[in-house]
Short mmCIF file of C-alpha atoms and ligand atoms in Angstrom, two decimals:
data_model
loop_
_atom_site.label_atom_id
_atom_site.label_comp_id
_atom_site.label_asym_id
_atom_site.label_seq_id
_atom_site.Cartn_x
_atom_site.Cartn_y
_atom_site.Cartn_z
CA UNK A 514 -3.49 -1.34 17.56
CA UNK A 515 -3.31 -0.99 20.99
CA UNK A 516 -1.85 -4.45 22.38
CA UNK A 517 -4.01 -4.20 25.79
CA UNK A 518 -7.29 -4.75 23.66
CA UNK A 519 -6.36 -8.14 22.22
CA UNK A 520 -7.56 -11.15 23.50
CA UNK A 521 -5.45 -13.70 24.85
CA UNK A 522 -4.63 -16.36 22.88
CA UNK A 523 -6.16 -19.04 25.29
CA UNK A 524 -7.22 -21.50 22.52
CA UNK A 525 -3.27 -22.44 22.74
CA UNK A 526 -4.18 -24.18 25.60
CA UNK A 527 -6.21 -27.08 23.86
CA UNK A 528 -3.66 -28.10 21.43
CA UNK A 529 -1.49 -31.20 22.97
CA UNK A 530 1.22 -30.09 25.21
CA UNK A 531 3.77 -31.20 22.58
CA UNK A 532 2.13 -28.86 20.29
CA UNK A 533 2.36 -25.81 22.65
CA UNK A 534 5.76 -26.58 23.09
CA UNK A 535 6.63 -26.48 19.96
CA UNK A 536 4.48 -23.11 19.37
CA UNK A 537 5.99 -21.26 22.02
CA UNK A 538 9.59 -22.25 21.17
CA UNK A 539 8.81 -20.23 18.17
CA UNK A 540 7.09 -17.45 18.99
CA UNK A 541 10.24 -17.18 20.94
CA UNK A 542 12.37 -17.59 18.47
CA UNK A 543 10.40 -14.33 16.57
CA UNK A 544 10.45 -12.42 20.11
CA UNK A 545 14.45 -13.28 20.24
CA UNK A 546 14.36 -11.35 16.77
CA UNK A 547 12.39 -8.25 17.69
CA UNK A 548 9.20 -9.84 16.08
CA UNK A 549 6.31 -9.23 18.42
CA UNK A 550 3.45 -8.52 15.64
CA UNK A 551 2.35 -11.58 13.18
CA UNK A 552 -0.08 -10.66 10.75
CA UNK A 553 -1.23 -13.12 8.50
CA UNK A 554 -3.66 -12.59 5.55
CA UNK A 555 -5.94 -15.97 4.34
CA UNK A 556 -6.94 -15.87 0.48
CA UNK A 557 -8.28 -18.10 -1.28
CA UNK A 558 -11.54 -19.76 -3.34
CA UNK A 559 -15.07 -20.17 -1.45
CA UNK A 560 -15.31 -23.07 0.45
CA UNK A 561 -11.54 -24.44 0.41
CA UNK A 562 -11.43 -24.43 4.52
CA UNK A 563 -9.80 -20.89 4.76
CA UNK A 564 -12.25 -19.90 7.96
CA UNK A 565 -11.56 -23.62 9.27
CA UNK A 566 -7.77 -23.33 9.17
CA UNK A 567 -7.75 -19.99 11.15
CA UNK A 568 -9.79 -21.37 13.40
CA UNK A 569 -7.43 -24.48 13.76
CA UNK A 570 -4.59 -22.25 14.31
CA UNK A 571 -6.17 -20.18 16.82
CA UNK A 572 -7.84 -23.20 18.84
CA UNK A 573 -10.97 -21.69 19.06
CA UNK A 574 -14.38 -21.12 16.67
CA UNK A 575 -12.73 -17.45 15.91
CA UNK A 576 -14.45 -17.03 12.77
CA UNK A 577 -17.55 -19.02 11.55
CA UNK A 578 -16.92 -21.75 8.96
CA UNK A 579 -19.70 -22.81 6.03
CA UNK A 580 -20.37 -25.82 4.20
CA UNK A 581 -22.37 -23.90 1.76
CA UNK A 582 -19.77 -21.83 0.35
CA UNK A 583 -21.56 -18.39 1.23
CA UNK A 584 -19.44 -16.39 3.16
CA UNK A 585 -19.82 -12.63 4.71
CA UNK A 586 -18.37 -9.83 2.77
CA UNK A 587 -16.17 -8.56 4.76
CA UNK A 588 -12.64 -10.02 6.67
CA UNK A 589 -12.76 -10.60 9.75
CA UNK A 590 -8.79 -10.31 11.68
CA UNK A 591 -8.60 -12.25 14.87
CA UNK A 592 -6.20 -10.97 17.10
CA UNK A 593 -4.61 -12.90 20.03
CA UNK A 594 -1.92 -12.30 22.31
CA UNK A 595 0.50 -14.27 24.05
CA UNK A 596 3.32 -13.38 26.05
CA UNK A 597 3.84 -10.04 25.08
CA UNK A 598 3.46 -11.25 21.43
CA UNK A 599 0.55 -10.51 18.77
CA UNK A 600 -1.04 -12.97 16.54
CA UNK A 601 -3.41 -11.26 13.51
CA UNK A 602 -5.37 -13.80 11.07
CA UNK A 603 -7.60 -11.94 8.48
CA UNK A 604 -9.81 -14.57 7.21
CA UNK A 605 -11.09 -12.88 3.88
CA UNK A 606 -14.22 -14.08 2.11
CA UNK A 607 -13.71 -15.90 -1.77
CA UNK A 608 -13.71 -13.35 -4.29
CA UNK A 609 -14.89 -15.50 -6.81
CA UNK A 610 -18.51 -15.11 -7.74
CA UNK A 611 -20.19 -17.12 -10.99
CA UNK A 612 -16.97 -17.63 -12.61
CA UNK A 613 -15.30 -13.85 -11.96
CA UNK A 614 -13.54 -12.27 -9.54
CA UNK A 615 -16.12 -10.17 -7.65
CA UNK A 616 -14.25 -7.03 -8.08
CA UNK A 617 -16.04 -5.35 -4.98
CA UNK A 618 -15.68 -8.25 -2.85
CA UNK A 619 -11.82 -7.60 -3.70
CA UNK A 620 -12.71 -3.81 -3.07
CA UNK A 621 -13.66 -4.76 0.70
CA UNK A 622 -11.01 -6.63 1.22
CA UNK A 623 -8.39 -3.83 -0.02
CA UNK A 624 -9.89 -1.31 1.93
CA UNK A 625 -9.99 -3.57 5.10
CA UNK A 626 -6.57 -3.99 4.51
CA UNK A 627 -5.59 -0.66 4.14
CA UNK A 628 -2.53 0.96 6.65
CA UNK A 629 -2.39 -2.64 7.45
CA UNK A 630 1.47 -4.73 7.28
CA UNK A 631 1.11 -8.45 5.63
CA UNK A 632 3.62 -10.30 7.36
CA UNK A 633 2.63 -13.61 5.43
CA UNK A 634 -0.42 -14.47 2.56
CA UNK A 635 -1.91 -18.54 3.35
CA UNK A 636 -2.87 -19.08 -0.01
CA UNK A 637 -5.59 -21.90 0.81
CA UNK A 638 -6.67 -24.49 -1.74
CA UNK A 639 -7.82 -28.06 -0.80
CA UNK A 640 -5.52 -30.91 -1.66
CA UNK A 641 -8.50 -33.31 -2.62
CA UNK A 642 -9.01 -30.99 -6.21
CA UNK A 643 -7.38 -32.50 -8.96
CA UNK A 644 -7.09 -29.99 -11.64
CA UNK A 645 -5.80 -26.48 -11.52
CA UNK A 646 -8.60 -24.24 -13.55
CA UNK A 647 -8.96 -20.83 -14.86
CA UNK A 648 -10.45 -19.69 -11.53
CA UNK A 649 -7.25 -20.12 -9.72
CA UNK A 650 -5.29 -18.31 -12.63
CA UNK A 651 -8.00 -15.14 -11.56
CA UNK A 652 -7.64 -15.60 -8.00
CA UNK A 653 -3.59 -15.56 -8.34
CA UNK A 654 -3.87 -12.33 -10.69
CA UNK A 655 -6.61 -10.24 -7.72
CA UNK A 656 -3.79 -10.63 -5.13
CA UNK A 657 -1.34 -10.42 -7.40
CA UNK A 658 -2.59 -6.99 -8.90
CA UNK A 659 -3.66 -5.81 -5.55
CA UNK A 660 -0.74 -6.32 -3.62
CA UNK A 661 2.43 -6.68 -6.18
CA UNK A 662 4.19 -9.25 -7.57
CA UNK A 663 6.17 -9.34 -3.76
CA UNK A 664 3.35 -10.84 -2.20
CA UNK A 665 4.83 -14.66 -3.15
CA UNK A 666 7.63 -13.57 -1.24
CA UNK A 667 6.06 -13.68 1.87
CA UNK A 668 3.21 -16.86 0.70
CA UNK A 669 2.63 -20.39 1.46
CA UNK A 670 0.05 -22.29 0.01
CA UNK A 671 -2.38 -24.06 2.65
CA UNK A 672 -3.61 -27.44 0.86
CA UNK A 673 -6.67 -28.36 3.28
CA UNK A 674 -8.61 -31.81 3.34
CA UNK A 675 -4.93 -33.43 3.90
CA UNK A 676 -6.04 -36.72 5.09
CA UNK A 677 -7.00 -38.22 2.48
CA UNK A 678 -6.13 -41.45 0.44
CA UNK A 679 -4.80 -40.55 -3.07
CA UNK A 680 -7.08 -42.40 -6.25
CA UNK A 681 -5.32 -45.12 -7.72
CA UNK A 682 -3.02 -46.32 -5.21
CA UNK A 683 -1.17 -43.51 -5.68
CA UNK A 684 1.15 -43.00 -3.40
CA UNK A 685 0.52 -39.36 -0.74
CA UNK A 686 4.36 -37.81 -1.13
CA UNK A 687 3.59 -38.33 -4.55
CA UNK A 688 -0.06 -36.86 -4.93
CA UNK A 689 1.05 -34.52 -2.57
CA UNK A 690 3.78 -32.83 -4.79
CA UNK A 691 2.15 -33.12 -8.17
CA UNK A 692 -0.65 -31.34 -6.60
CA UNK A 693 1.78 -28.81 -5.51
CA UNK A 694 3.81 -28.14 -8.54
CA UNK A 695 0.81 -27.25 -10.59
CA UNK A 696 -0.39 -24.95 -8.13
CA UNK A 697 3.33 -23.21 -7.82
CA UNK A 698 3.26 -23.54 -11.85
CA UNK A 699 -0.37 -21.93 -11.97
CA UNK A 700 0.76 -19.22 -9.41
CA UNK A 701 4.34 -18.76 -11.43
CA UNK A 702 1.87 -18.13 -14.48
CA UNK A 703 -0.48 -15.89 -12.82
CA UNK A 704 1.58 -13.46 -11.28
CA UNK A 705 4.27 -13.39 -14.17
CA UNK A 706 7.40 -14.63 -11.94
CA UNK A 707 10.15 -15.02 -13.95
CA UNK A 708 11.08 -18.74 -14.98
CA UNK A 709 14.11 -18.42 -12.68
CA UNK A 710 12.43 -16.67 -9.74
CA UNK A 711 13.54 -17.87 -6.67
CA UNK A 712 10.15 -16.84 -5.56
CA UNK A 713 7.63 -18.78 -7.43
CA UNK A 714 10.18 -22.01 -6.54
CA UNK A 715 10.52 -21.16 -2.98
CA UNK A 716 6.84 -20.96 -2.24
CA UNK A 717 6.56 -23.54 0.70
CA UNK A 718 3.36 -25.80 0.74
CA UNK A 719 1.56 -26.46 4.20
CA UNK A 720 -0.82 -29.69 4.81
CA UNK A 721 -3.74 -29.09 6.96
CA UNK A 722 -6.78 -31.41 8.19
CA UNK A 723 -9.61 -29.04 9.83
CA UNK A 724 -11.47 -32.16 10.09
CA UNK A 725 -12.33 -33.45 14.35
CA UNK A 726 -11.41 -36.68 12.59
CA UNK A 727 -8.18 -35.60 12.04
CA UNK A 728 -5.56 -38.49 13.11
CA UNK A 729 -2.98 -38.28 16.23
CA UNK A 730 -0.32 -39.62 17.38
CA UNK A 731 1.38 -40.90 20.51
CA UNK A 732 1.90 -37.26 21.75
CA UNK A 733 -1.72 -36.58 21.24
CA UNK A 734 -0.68 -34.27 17.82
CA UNK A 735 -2.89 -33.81 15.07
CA UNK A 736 -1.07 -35.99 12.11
CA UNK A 737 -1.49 -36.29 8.46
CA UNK A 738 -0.45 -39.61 6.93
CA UNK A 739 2.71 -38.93 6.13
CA UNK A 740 3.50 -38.48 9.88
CA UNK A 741 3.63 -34.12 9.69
CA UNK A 742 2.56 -32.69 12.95
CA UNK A 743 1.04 -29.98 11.14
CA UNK A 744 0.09 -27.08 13.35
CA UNK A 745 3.51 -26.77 14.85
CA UNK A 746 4.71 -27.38 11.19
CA UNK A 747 2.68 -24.74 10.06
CA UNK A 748 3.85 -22.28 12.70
CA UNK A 749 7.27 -22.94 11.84
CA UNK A 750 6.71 -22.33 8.34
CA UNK A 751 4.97 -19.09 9.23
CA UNK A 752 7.79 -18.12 11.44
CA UNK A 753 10.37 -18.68 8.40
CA UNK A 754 8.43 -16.86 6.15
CA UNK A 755 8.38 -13.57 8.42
CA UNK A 756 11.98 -14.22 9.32
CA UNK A 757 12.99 -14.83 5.25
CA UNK A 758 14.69 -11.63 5.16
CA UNK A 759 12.09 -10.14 2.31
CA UNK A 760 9.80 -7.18 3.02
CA UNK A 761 6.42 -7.45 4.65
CA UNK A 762 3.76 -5.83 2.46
CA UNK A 763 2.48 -2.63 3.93
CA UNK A 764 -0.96 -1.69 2.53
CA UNK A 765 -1.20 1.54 1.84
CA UNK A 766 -3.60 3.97 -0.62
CA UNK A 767 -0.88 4.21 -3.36
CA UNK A 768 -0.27 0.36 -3.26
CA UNK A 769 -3.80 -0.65 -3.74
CA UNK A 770 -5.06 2.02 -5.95
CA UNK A 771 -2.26 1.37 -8.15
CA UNK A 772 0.01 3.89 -10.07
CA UNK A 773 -1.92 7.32 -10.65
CA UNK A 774 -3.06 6.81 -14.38
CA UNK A 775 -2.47 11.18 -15.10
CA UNK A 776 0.84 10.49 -13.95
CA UNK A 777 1.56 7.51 -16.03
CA UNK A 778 0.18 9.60 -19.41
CA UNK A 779 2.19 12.41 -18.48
CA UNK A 780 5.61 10.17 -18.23
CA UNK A 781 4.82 8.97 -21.68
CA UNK A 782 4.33 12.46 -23.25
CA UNK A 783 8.20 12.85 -23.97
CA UNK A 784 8.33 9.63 -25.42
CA UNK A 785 5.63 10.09 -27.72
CA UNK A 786 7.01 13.64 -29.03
CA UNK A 787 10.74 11.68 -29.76
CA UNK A 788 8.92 8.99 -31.59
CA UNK A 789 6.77 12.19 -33.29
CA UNK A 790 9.72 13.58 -34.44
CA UNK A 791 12.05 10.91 -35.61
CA UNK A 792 9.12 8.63 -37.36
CA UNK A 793 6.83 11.26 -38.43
CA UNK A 794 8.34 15.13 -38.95
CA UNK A 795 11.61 14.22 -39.73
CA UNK A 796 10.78 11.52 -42.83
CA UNK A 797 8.09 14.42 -43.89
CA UNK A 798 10.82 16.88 -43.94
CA UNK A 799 12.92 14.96 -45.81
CA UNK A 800 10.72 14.24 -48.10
CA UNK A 801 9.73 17.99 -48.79
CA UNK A 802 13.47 18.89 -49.23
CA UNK A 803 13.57 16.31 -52.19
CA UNK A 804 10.35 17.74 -53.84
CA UNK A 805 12.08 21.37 -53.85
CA UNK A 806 15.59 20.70 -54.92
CA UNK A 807 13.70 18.55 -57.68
CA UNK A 808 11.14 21.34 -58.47
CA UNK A 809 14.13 24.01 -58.40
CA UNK A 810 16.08 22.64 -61.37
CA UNK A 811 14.29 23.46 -64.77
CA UNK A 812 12.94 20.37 -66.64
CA UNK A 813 15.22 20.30 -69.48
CA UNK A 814 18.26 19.92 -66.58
CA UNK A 815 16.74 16.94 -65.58
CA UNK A 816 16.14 15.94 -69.08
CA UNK A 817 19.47 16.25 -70.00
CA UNK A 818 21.67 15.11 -67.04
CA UNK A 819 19.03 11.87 -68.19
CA UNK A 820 20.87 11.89 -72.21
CA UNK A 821 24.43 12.61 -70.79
CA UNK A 822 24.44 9.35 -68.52
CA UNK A 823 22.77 7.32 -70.79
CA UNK A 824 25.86 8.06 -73.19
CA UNK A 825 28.49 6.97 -71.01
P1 GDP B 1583 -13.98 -21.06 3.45
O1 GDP B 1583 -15.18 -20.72 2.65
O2 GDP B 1583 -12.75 -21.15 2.59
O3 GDP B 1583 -13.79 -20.18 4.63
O4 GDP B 1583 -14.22 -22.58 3.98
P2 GDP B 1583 -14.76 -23.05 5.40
O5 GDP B 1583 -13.68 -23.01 6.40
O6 GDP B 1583 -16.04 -22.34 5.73
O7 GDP B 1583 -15.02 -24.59 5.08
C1 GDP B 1583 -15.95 -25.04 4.12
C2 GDP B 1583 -16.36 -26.46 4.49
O8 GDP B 1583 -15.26 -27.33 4.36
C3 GDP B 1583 -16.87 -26.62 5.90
O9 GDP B 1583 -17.95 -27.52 5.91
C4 GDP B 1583 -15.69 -27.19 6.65
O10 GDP B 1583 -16.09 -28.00 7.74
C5 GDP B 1583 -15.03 -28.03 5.58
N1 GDP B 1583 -13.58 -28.12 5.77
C6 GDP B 1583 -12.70 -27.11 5.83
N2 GDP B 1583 -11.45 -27.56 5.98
C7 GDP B 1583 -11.52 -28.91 6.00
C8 GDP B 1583 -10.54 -29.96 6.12
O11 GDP B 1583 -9.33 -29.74 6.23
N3 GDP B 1583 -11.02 -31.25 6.10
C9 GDP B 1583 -12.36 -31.53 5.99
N4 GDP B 1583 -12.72 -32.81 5.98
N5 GDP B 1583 -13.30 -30.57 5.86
C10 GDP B 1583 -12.88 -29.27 5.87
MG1 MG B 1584 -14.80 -18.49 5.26
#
């Protein structure tokens, strides 16, 4: 993409000037590395605030945001540029539709994605949900299947709604990270990581509050209750995650259409004559050398060989 045609990322201007600070210090940081692309891809459920944290992040009604849950079908990627650098969010609608993934909802998405580099996956869920259902196992699985196992390596998970008070006095660190580990645990599940993945373990968890009511503090920052200036936090995190040393995900025809299924059957065709051979013609043949070294010795051999043992 051709870097004169992006926007500039004005809507950096209206955080507080502690925030900007903080932001530019690390888009420097990713310059100072040779980073000057950031592309970020938002998944996650209908209605979880996906649309309203890329908006947050940008600083500017990018993308629209619904209370209804209906979204478009297709991603939108909001590109802004700052200093020489390039920010992409693709905001992606839910592909869960009446208890399924919508498989051409997921479609849409693939192909939007396609020759595209993921630099880092926001998984988004909302911090207020208390249970972890069968609908995140499915959405885990889509990206998981679409994109390979390696997505997690380059994921956080975005808990919106983040100022909140817990139910029953219970304390927010501690809501906080029980709401986390089942999603990690769900997410471990879903994709298969190993028990001992570093990955699953490693999957950092972001606060966000979309809300105009969010709280701040002396410095003017937006602030959860347990004191996180979270857009700068959530830049940082971002900035960690492309810096972590693991591979970006590059989208391309072979990784979303998946191994090609002639080329898999032909692979096993070996395998299948071995086990053929060994389990099937080999037993047979054994069995039909028996029969004729039986059927070549005359009946009364047999018969006898029978009397002389039984006299010893
Ligand atoms: P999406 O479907 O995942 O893109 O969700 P949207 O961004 O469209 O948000 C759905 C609804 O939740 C909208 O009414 C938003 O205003 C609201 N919302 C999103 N994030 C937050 C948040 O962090 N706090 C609060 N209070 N509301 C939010
Ligand atoms: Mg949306």
């Amino acid at each position: 993409m051709a870097s004169q045609m992006i926007r500039e990322w004005a809507g950096i201007n209206t955080f507080a000037p502690a925030t900007q600070a903080k932001l530019l210090e690390l888009l420097g940081k990713l310059k100072q590395e040779n980073v000057n692309t950031l592309t970020i891809l938002v998944m996650g459920k209908s209605g979880v605030g996906k649309s309203s944290t890329v908006n947050s992040v940008i600083g500017e009604r990018a993308v629209s945001i619904n209370p209804f849950q209906t979204e478009g079908v297709r991603p939108v990627m909001v590109s802004r540029s700052r200093a020489g650098f390039a920010l992409n969010i693709i905001d992606t609608p839910g592909i869960i539709e009446g208890g399924y993934v919508n498989d051409q909802a997921l479609e849409i998405i693939k192909c939007f994605l396609l020759n595209k580099t993921i630099d880092v996956l926001l998984y988004v869920d909302r911090l207020d949900a208390y249970r972890v259902d069968n609908l995140d196992r499915l959405v885990v699985k889509a990206i998981t299947d679409s994109f390979g196992k390696e997505i997690w390596n380059k994921a956080s998970i975005v808990l919106t709604h983040a100022q909140l008070s817990p139910p029953d006095g219970l304390p927010y660190e501690e809501f906080f990270s029980k709401r986390s580990e089942a999603l990690i645990k769900t997410i471990r599940q879903a994709a298969r990581l190993k028990k001992d993945d570093s990955q699953a373990s490693s999957i950092p968890v972001i606060l966000v509050e979309n809300s105009g009511r969010c709280n701040k503090n002396d410095s003017d920052e937006k602030v959860l209750p347990n004191g996180t200036t979270w857009i700068s936090y959530l830049v940082q995190r971002v900035t960690e995650i492309m810096l972590n040393g693991c591979k970006s995900i590059y989208v391309d025809k072979k990784l979303i259409e998946g191994p090609d299924p002639n080329q898999r059957g032909k692979l096993l065709i070996p395998l299948i004559f071995a086990l053929q051979f060994f389990f099937v013609m080999k037993p047979i043949e054994g069995a039909i050398k028996k029969d004729i070294s039986r059927e070549s010795k005359p009946s009364w051999e047999t018969r006898d060989v029978g009397a002389a043992n039984r006299k010893f």
